Amino acid sequence: MRLFVQRVKEASVTIGGTLHSRIGGGLLVLVGVGNDDDGEDLEYLAGKLVRLRIFDDENGVMNLDVMQTGGEVLVVSQFTLMASTRKGNRPSYIKAAPEAVSRPLYERFAARVGELTGRPVATGEFGADMQVALINDGPVTIWIDSKNKE
């Protein structure tokens, strides 16, 4: 699984011209699920996400996590995070898991983040054509891959 995490002042998802979800300050998280991902990947990333210290403390140092700041989380599925651009100029999505695998993992990931934070998690709609809007804060953008734990 891969996460593309952005610290935001606000973020929203609109589907078909209708606002689907919106958060204030916190994290916008794009989630890609690969063919070989499972519950272990989900647990690793959910725990890493909620403990990620990328919010400023009283001294302006990124030392606080989303739970400590009372921030909100918006989780959006995005299979294109699994793209491979190794060969040619057209991305290959062969590493992206099929819906039968990716939808349940995405939904469980969002639920797990909610359990860990003790707060509701806003989501996109799996497989929908979504317009995601955000005001990036910093900007602070982090890439996390459960298979490449750097």
Coordinates of N, CA, C and O in Angstrom, one line a residue:
M1 N 0.9 -1.2 0.0 CA 0.0 0.0 0.0 C 0.9 1.2 0.0 O 2.0 1.2 0.6
R2 N 0.4 2.2 -0.6 CA 1.1 3.5 -0.7 C 0.1 4.6 -0.2 O -1.0 4.6 -0.5
L3 N 0.7 5.5 0.6 CA 0.0 6.7 1.0 C 0.7 8.0 0.5 O 1.9 8.0 0.5
F4 N -0.1 8.9 0.0 CA 0.4 10.2 -0.3 C -0.3 11.2 0.7 O -1.5 11.4 0.6
V5 N 0.5 11.7 1.6 CA -0.1 12.4 2.8 C 0.2 13.9 2.6 O 1.3 14.3 2.4
Q6 N -0.8 14.7 2.7 CA -0.7 16.2 2.7 C -1.3 16.8 3.9 O -2.4 16.5 4.2
R7 N -0.4 17.6 4.5 CA -1.0 18.4 5.7 C -1.7 19.6 5.0 O -1.2 20.3 4.2
V8 N -3.0 19.7 5.5 CA -3.9 20.7 4.8 C -4.5 21.7 5.8 O -4.7 21.3 7.0
K9 N -4.9 22.8 5.3 CA -5.7 23.8 6.1 C -7.2 23.4 5.9 O -8.0 23.6 6.8
E10 N -7.5 22.8 4.7 CA -8.8 22.3 4.5 C -8.7 21.4 3.2 O -7.8 21.6 2.4
A11 N -9.7 20.5 3.1 CA -9.7 19.7 1.9 C -11.2 19.2 1.7 O -11.9 19.1 2.7
S12 N -11.5 18.9 0.4 CA -12.9 18.4 0.2 C -12.9 17.5 -1.0 O -11.9 17.5 -1.9
V13 N -13.9 16.7 -1.1 CA -14.2 15.8 -2.3 C -15.6 16.2 -2.8 O -16.5 16.2 -2.1
T14 N -15.6 16.4 -4.1 CA -16.9 16.7 -4.8 C -17.0 15.6 -5.8 O -16.1 15.2 -6.6
I15 N -18.3 15.1 -5.9 CA -18.6 14.0 -6.9 C -19.8 14.5 -7.7 O -20.9 14.7 -7.0
G16 N -19.7 14.6 -9.0 CA -20.8 15.0 -9.8 C -21.4 16.3 -9.4 O -22.6 16.5 -9.5
G17 N -20.5 17.2 -9.0 CA -20.9 18.6 -8.7 C -21.5 18.7 -7.3 O -21.9 19.8 -6.9
T18 N -21.5 17.6 -6.5 CA -22.1 17.7 -5.2 C -21.0 17.4 -4.2 O -20.2 16.5 -4.3
L19 N -20.9 18.2 -3.1 CA -19.9 18.1 -2.1 C -20.2 16.7 -1.4 O -21.3 16.5 -0.9
H20 N -19.2 15.9 -1.3 CA -19.3 14.6 -0.7 C -18.7 14.6 0.7 O -19.3 14.0 1.6
S21 N -17.6 15.2 0.9 CA -17.0 15.3 2.2 C -16.0 16.5 2.3 O -15.5 17.0 1.2
R22 N -15.8 17.0 3.5 CA -15.0 18.1 3.7 C -14.4 18.1 5.1 O -15.0 17.6 6.0
I23 N -13.1 18.5 5.2 CA -12.4 18.6 6.5 C -11.8 20.0 6.6 O -11.5 20.7 5.6
G24 N -11.6 20.3 7.9 CA -10.8 21.5 8.1 C -9.3 21.1 8.2 O -8.9 20.2 7.5
G25 N -8.5 21.7 9.1 CA -7.1 21.4 9.2 C -6.9 20.0 9.6 O -7.6 19.4 10.4
G26 N -5.9 19.4 9.0 CA -5.5 18.0 9.2 C -4.8 17.3 8.1 O -3.8 17.9 7.6
L27 N -5.2 16.1 7.7 CA -4.5 15.4 6.7 C -5.4 14.9 5.6 O -6.5 14.4 5.8
L28 N -5.0 15.2 4.3 CA -5.6 14.6 3.2 C -4.7 13.4 2.8 O -3.5 13.5 2.6
V29 N -5.3 12.2 2.7 CA -4.5 11.0 2.5 C -5.0 10.3 1.3 O -6.2 9.8 1.2
L30 N -4.2 10.2 0.2 CA -4.5 9.4 -1.0 C -4.0 8.0 -0.8 O -2.8 7.9 -0.4
V31 N -4.8 7.0 -1.0 CA -4.4 5.6 -0.7 C -4.4 4.8 -2.0 O -5.4 4.7 -2.7
G32 N -3.3 4.1 -2.3 CA -3.2 3.1 -3.4 C -2.9 1.8 -2.8 O -2.1 1.6 -1.9
V33 N -3.7 0.8 -3.4 CA -3.6 -0.6 -2.9 C -3.0 -1.5 -4.0 O -3.4 -1.5 -5.1
G34 N -1.9 -2.2 -3.6 CA -1.2 -3.1 -4.6 C -1.7 -4.5 -4.5 O -2.4 -4.9 -3.6
N35 N -1.4 -5.3 -5.5 CA -1.8 -6.7 -5.7 C -1.4 -7.6 -4.4 O -2.1 -8.5 -4.1
D36 N -0.3 -7.3 -3.8 CA 0.2 -8.1 -2.8 C 0.0 -7.5 -1.4 O 0.6 -7.9 -0.4
D37 N -0.9 -6.5 -1.3 CA -1.1 -5.9 0.0 C -2.1 -6.7 0.8 O -3.0 -7.3 0.3
D38 N -2.0 -6.5 2.2 CA -2.9 -7.3 3.0 C -3.1 -6.5 4.3 O -2.7 -5.3 4.4
G39 N -3.7 -7.1 5.3 CA -3.9 -6.5 6.6 C -2.7 -6.0 7.3 O -2.7 -5.0 8.1
E40 N -1.6 -6.6 7.1 CA -0.3 -6.2 7.7 C 0.1 -4.8 7.2 O 0.6 -4.0 7.9
D41 N 0.0 -4.7 5.9 CA 0.3 -3.4 5.3 C -0.6 -2.3 5.8 O -0.2 -1.2 6.1
L42 N -1.9 -2.6 5.9 CA -2.9 -1.7 6.4 C -2.6 -1.2 7.8 O -2.6 0.0 8.1
E43 N -2.3 -2.2 8.7 CA -2.0 -1.8 10.1 C -0.7 -1.0 10.2 O -0.7 0.0 11.0
Y44 N 0.3 -1.3 9.4 CA 1.6 -0.5 9.4 C 1.3 0.9 9.0 O 1.7 1.8 9.7
L45 N 0.6 1.1 7.9 CA 0.3 2.4 7.4 C -0.6 3.2 8.3 O -0.4 4.4 8.5
A46 N -1.7 2.6 8.8 CA -2.6 3.3 9.7 C -1.9 3.8 10.9 O -2.1 5.0 11.3
G47 N -1.1 3.0 11.5 CA -0.3 3.4 12.7 C 0.7 4.5 12.4 O 0.8 5.4 13.1
K48 N 1.4 4.3 11.3 CA 2.4 5.3 10.9 C 1.7 6.7 10.6 O 2.2 7.7 11.1
L49 N 0.6 6.6 9.9 CA -0.1 7.9 9.6 C -0.5 8.6 10.9 O -0.3 9.8 11.0
V50 N -1.2 8.0 11.8 CA -1.7 8.7 12.9 C -0.6 9.2 13.9 O -0.9 10.1 14.7
R51 N 0.5 8.6 13.8 CA 1.7 9.0 14.7 C 2.7 9.9 14.0 O 3.7 10.3 14.5
L52 N 2.4 10.2 12.7 CA 3.3 11.0 11.9 C 3.4 12.4 12.5 O 2.4 13.2 12.5
R53 N 4.5 12.8 12.9 CA 4.7 14.1 13.6 C 5.1 15.2 12.6 O 6.2 15.5 12.4
I54 N 4.0 15.8 12.0 CA 4.2 16.8 10.9 C 3.5 18.1 11.2 O 3.3 18.9 10.3
F55 N 3.0 18.3 12.4 CA 2.3 19.5 12.8 C 3.2 20.2 13.8 O 3.9 19.6 14.6
D56 N 3.2 21.6 13.7 CA 4.0 22.4 14.5 C 3.6 22.4 16.0 O 2.4 22.5 16.3
D57 N 4.6 22.4 16.9 CA 4.3 22.6 18.3 C 4.4 24.1 18.6 O 4.5 24.9 17.7
E58 N 4.4 24.4 19.9 CA 4.4 25.8 20.3 C 5.7 26.6 19.9 O 5.7 27.8 19.8
N59 N 6.7 25.8 19.5 CA 8.0 26.4 19.1 C 8.2 26.4 17.6 O 9.2 26.8 17.1
G60 N 7.1 26.0 16.9 CA 7.2 26.0 15.4 C 8.0 24.8 14.8 O 8.4 24.8 13.7
V61 N 8.1 23.8 15.7 CA 8.9 22.6 15.2 C 7.8 21.5 14.9 O 6.9 21.3 15.7
M62 N 8.0 20.8 13.8 CA 7.1 19.7 13.5 C 7.3 18.6 14.4 O 8.2 17.8 14.3
N63 N 6.5 18.5 15.5 CA 6.7 17.6 16.6 C 5.4 17.0 17.1 O 5.4 16.2 18.0
L64 N 4.2 17.3 16.4 CA 2.9 16.9 16.9 C 2.3 16.0 15.8 O 2.5 16.3 14.6
D65 N 1.5 15.1 16.2 CA 0.7 14.3 15.2 C -0.7 14.8 15.1 O -1.1 15.7 15.9
V66 N -1.5 14.2 14.2 CA -2.8 14.7 13.9 C -3.7 14.5 15.2 O -4.6 15.4 15.4
M67 N -3.5 13.5 16.0 CA -4.3 13.4 17.2 C -4.1 14.4 18.2 O -5.0 15.0 18.8
Q68 N -2.8 14.8 18.3 CA -2.4 15.9 19.3 C -2.9 17.2 18.9 O -3.1 18.1 19.8
T69 N -3.2 17.5 17.7 CA -3.7 18.8 17.2 C -5.2 18.8 17.1 O -5.7 19.9 16.8
G70 N -5.8 17.7 17.2 CA -7.3 17.6 17.0 C -7.6 17.7 15.5 O -8.8 18.1 15.2
G71 N -6.7 17.5 14.7 CA -6.9 17.6 13.2 C -7.8 16.5 12.7 O -8.1 15.5 13.3
E72 N -8.4 16.8 11.5 CA -9.3 15.8 10.8 C -8.5 15.1 9.8 O -7.4 15.5 9.4
V73 N -9.1 14.0 9.3 CA -8.5 13.2 8.3 C -9.5 12.9 7.1 O -10.6 12.5 7.4
L74 N -9.0 13.1 5.9 CA -9.8 12.7 4.7 C -9.0 11.7 3.9 O -7.9 11.9 3.5
V75 N -9.6 10.5 3.7 CA -9.0 9.4 3.0 C -9.7 9.2 1.7 O -10.9 9.0 1.7
V76 N -8.8 9.2 0.6 CA -9.4 9.0 -0.7 C -8.6 7.9 -1.4 O -7.4 7.9 -1.4
S77 N -9.4 7.0 -2.1 CA -8.7 5.9 -2.8 C -8.2 6.5 -4.1 O -8.8 7.3 -4.8
Q78 N -7.0 6.0 -4.5 CA -6.4 6.5 -5.8 C -5.4 5.4 -6.3 O -4.3 5.3 -6.0
F79 N -6.0 4.6 -7.2 CA -5.2 3.5 -7.7 C -4.0 3.9 -8.5 O -3.0 3.2 -8.7
T80 N -4.0 5.1 -9.0 CA -2.9 5.6 -9.8 C -1.6 5.8 -9.0 O -0.5 5.9 -9.6
L81 N -1.7 5.7 -7.7 CA -0.5 5.7 -6.9 C 0.4 4.5 -7.1 O 1.5 4.5 -6.8
M82 N -0.2 3.4 -7.6 CA 0.5 2.2 -7.9 C 1.1 2.2 -9.3 O 1.6 1.1 -9.7
A83 N 1.1 3.3 -10.0 CA 1.6 3.3 -11.4 C 3.1 3.0 -11.4 O 3.8 3.4 -10.6
S84 N 3.4 2.4 -12.5 CA 4.8 2.2 -12.8 C 5.1 2.9 -14.1 O 4.4 2.8 -15.1
T85 N 6.2 3.7 -14.1 CA 6.6 4.5 -15.3 C 7.9 4.1 -15.8 O 8.6 4.8 -16.5
R86 N 8.3 2.9 -15.4 CA 9.6 2.3 -15.7 C 9.8 2.2 -17.2 O 10.9 2.5 -17.8
K87 N 8.8 1.8 -18.0 CA 9.0 1.5 -19.4 C 8.0 2.5 -20.2 O 6.8 2.5 -19.9
G88 N 8.6 3.2 -21.1 CA 7.8 4.1 -21.9 C 7.2 5.3 -21.2 O 7.7 5.6 -20.1
N89 N 6.2 5.9 -21.8 CA 5.7 7.1 -21.2 C 4.2 7.0 -20.7 O 3.7 7.9 -20.2
R90 N 3.6 5.8 -21.0 CA 2.3 5.6 -20.5 C 2.4 4.7 -19.3 O 2.9 3.6 -19.3
P91 N 1.9 5.3 -18.1 CA 2.0 4.5 -16.9 C 1.2 3.2 -17.0 O 0.2 3.1 -17.6
S92 N 1.8 2.2 -16.3 CA 1.2 0.9 -16.2 C 0.6 0.7 -14.8 O 1.2 1.1 -13.8
Y93 N -0.6 0.2 -14.7 CA -1.3 0.0 -13.5 C -1.4 -1.4 -13.1 O -2.2 -1.8 -12.3
I94 N -0.5 -2.3 -13.6 CA -0.6 -3.7 -13.4 C -0.4 -4.1 -11.9 O -0.8 -5.1 -11.5
K95 N 0.3 -3.2 -11.2 CA 0.6 -3.5 -9.8 C -0.6 -3.1 -8.9 O -0.6 -3.4 -7.7
A96 N -1.6 -2.4 -9.4 CA -2.8 -2.0 -8.6 C -3.6 -3.2 -8.4 O -3.9 -4.0 -9.3
A97 N -4.1 -3.3 -7.2 CA -5.0 -4.5 -6.9 C -6.4 -4.3 -7.5 O -6.9 -3.2 -7.7
P98 N -7.0 -5.4 -7.9 CA -8.4 -5.3 -8.4 C -9.3 -4.8 -7.3 O -9.0 -4.9 -6.2
E99 N -10.5 -4.4 -7.8 CA -11.5 -3.8 -6.8 C -11.8 -4.8 -5.7 O -12.0 -4.4 -4.5
A100 N -11.9 -6.1 -6.0 CA -12.3 -7.1 -5.0 C -11.3 -7.1 -3.8 O -11.6 -7.5 -2.7
V101 N -10.0 -6.7 -4.1 CA -9.0 -6.6 -3.0 C -8.9 -5.2 -2.5 O -8.8 -5.0 -1.3
S102 N -8.8 -4.2 -3.4 CA -8.5 -2.9 -3.0 C -9.7 -2.2 -2.3 O -9.4 -1.4 -1.3
R103 N -10.9 -2.4 -2.7 CA -12.0 -1.7 -2.0 C -12.1 -2.1 -0.5 O -12.1 -1.2 0.4
P104 N -12.1 -3.4 -0.1 CA -12.1 -3.7 1.3 C -10.9 -3.2 2.1 O -11.1 -2.8 3.2
L105 N -9.7 -3.3 1.5 CA -8.6 -2.7 2.2 C -8.6 -1.2 2.4 O -8.3 -0.7 3.5
Y106 N -9.1 -0.5 1.4 CA -9.3 0.9 1.5 C -10.3 1.2 2.6 O -10.1 2.1 3.4
E107 N -11.4 0.5 2.6 CA -12.5 0.8 3.6 C -12.0 0.4 5.0 O -12.3 1.2 5.9
R108 N -11.3 -0.7 5.1 CA -10.7 -1.1 6.4 C -9.7 -0.1 6.9 O -9.6 0.2 8.1
F109 N -8.9 0.5 5.9 CA -7.9 1.4 6.3 C -8.5 2.7 6.9 O -8.1 3.2 8.0
A110 N -9.5 3.2 6.2 CA -10.2 4.4 6.7 C -10.8 4.1 8.1 O -10.7 5.0 9.0
A111 N -11.5 3.0 8.2 CA -12.1 2.6 9.5 C -11.0 2.5 10.6 O -11.2 3.0 11.7
R112 N -9.9 1.9 10.3 CA -8.8 1.7 11.3 C -8.2 3.1 11.7 O -7.9 3.3 12.9
V113 N -8.0 4.0 10.8 CA -7.6 5.3 11.1 C -8.6 6.0 12.1 O -8.2 6.6 13.1
G114 N -9.8 5.8 11.8 CA -10.9 6.4 12.7 C -10.8 5.7 14.1 O -10.9 6.4 15.1
E115 N -10.5 4.4 14.2 CA -10.4 3.8 15.5 C -9.2 4.3 16.2 O -9.2 4.6 17.4
L116 N -8.1 4.5 15.5 CA -6.8 4.9 16.2 C -6.9 6.4 16.6 O -6.3 6.7 17.6
T117 N -7.6 7.2 15.8 CA -7.7 8.6 16.2 C -8.8 8.9 17.2 O -8.9 9.9 17.9
G118 N -9.8 8.0 17.2 CA -11.0 8.2 18.0 C -11.9 9.2 17.4 O -12.7 9.8 18.2
R119 N -11.8 9.5 16.1 CA -12.6 10.5 15.5 C -13.1 10.0 14.1 O -12.4 9.1 13.5
P120 N -14.2 10.5 13.7 CA -14.7 10.0 12.4 C -13.7 10.4 11.3 O -13.0 11.5 11.4
V121 N -13.6 9.6 10.3 CA -12.7 9.9 9.1 C -13.6 10.2 7.9 O -14.5 9.4 7.6
A122 N -13.3 11.3 7.2 CA -14.0 11.6 6.0 C -13.4 10.8 4.9 O -12.2 10.4 4.9
T123 N -14.2 10.4 3.9 CA -13.7 9.6 2.8 C -14.2 10.2 1.4 O -15.2 10.9 1.4
G124 N -13.5 9.7 0.4 CA -14.0 9.8 -0.9 C -15.0 8.7 -1.2 O -15.4 8.0 -0.3
E125 N -15.3 8.4 -2.5 CA -16.1 7.3 -2.9 C -15.3 6.4 -3.8 O -14.9 6.8 -4.9
F126 N -15.1 5.2 -3.4 CA -14.3 4.3 -4.1 C -14.7 4.2 -5.5 O -15.9 3.9 -5.8
G127 N -13.8 4.3 -6.5 CA -14.1 4.1 -7.9 C -14.8 5.3 -8.6 O -15.0 5.3 -9.8
A128 N -15.2 6.3 -7.8 CA -15.9 7.5 -8.4 C -14.9 8.4 -9.1 O -13.7 8.5 -8.8
D129 N -15.5 9.2 -10.0 CA -14.7 10.3 -10.6 C -14.9 11.5 -9.6 O -15.9 12.1 -9.5
M130 N -13.8 11.7 -8.9 CA -13.8 12.7 -7.8 C -13.0 14.0 -8.1 O -12.0 13.8 -8.8
Q131 N -13.4 15.1 -7.6 CA -12.6 16.3 -7.7 C -12.2 16.6 -6.3 O -13.0 16.8 -5.4
V132 N -10.9 16.5 -6.0 CA -10.3 16.7 -4.7 C -9.7 18.1 -4.7 O -8.9 18.4 -5.5
A133 N -10.2 18.9 -3.7 CA -9.6 20.3 -3.5 C -8.9 20.3 -2.2 O -9.3 19.7 -1.2
L134 N -7.9 21.1 -2.1 CA -7.2 21.3 -0.9 C -6.4 22.6 -0.8 O -6.1 23.2 -1.8
I135 N -6.2 23.0 0.4 CA -5.3 24.1 0.7 C -4.2 23.5 1.4 O -4.3 23.1 2.6
N136 N -3.0 23.2 0.8 CA -1.9 22.6 1.4 C -1.3 23.5 2.4 O -1.2 24.7 2.2
D137 N -0.9 22.9 3.5 CA -0.3 23.7 4.6 C 1.2 23.5 4.7 O 1.6 22.4 5.1
G138 N 1.9 24.4 4.3 CA 3.4 24.3 4.4 C 4.1 24.7 3.1 O 4.8 25.7 3.1
P139 N 4.0 24.0 2.1 CA 3.4 22.7 2.0 C 4.2 21.6 2.7 O 5.4 21.6 2.7
V140 N 3.5 20.6 3.2 CA 4.1 19.4 3.8 C 3.4 18.2 3.1 O 2.2 18.0 3.2
T141 N 4.2 17.4 2.4 CA 3.7 16.3 1.6 C 4.7 15.1 1.9 O 5.9 15.3 1.7
I142 N 4.1 14.0 2.3 CA 4.9 12.8 2.6 C 4.4 11.6 1.8 O 3.2 11.4 1.7
W143 N 5.4 10.8 1.4 CA 5.1 9.6 0.6 C 5.4 8.4 1.6 O 6.6 8.4 2.1
I144 N 4.5 7.5 1.8 CA 4.8 6.3 2.6 C 4.4 5.1 1.9 O 3.3 5.0 1.4
D145 N 5.3 4.1 1.8 CA 5.0 2.8 1.1 C 5.3 1.7 2.1 O 6.4 1.6 2.7
S146 N 4.3 0.8 2.2 CA 4.4 -0.2 3.2 C 5.4 -1.3 2.8 O 5.9 -2.0 3.7
K147 N 5.8 -1.3 1.6 CA 6.8 -2.3 1.1 C 8.2 -1.7 1.1 O 9.2 -2.4 1.0
N148 N 8.3 -0.4 1.2 CA 9.6 0.3 1.2 C 9.6 1.2 2.5 O 9.4 2.4 2.4
K149 N 9.9 0.6 3.6 CA 9.8 1.3 4.9 C 11.0 2.3 5.1 O 11.9 1.9 5.9
E150 N 11.0 3.4 4.5 CA 12.0 4.4 4.6 C 11.6 5.5 5.5 O 10.5 6.0 5.5

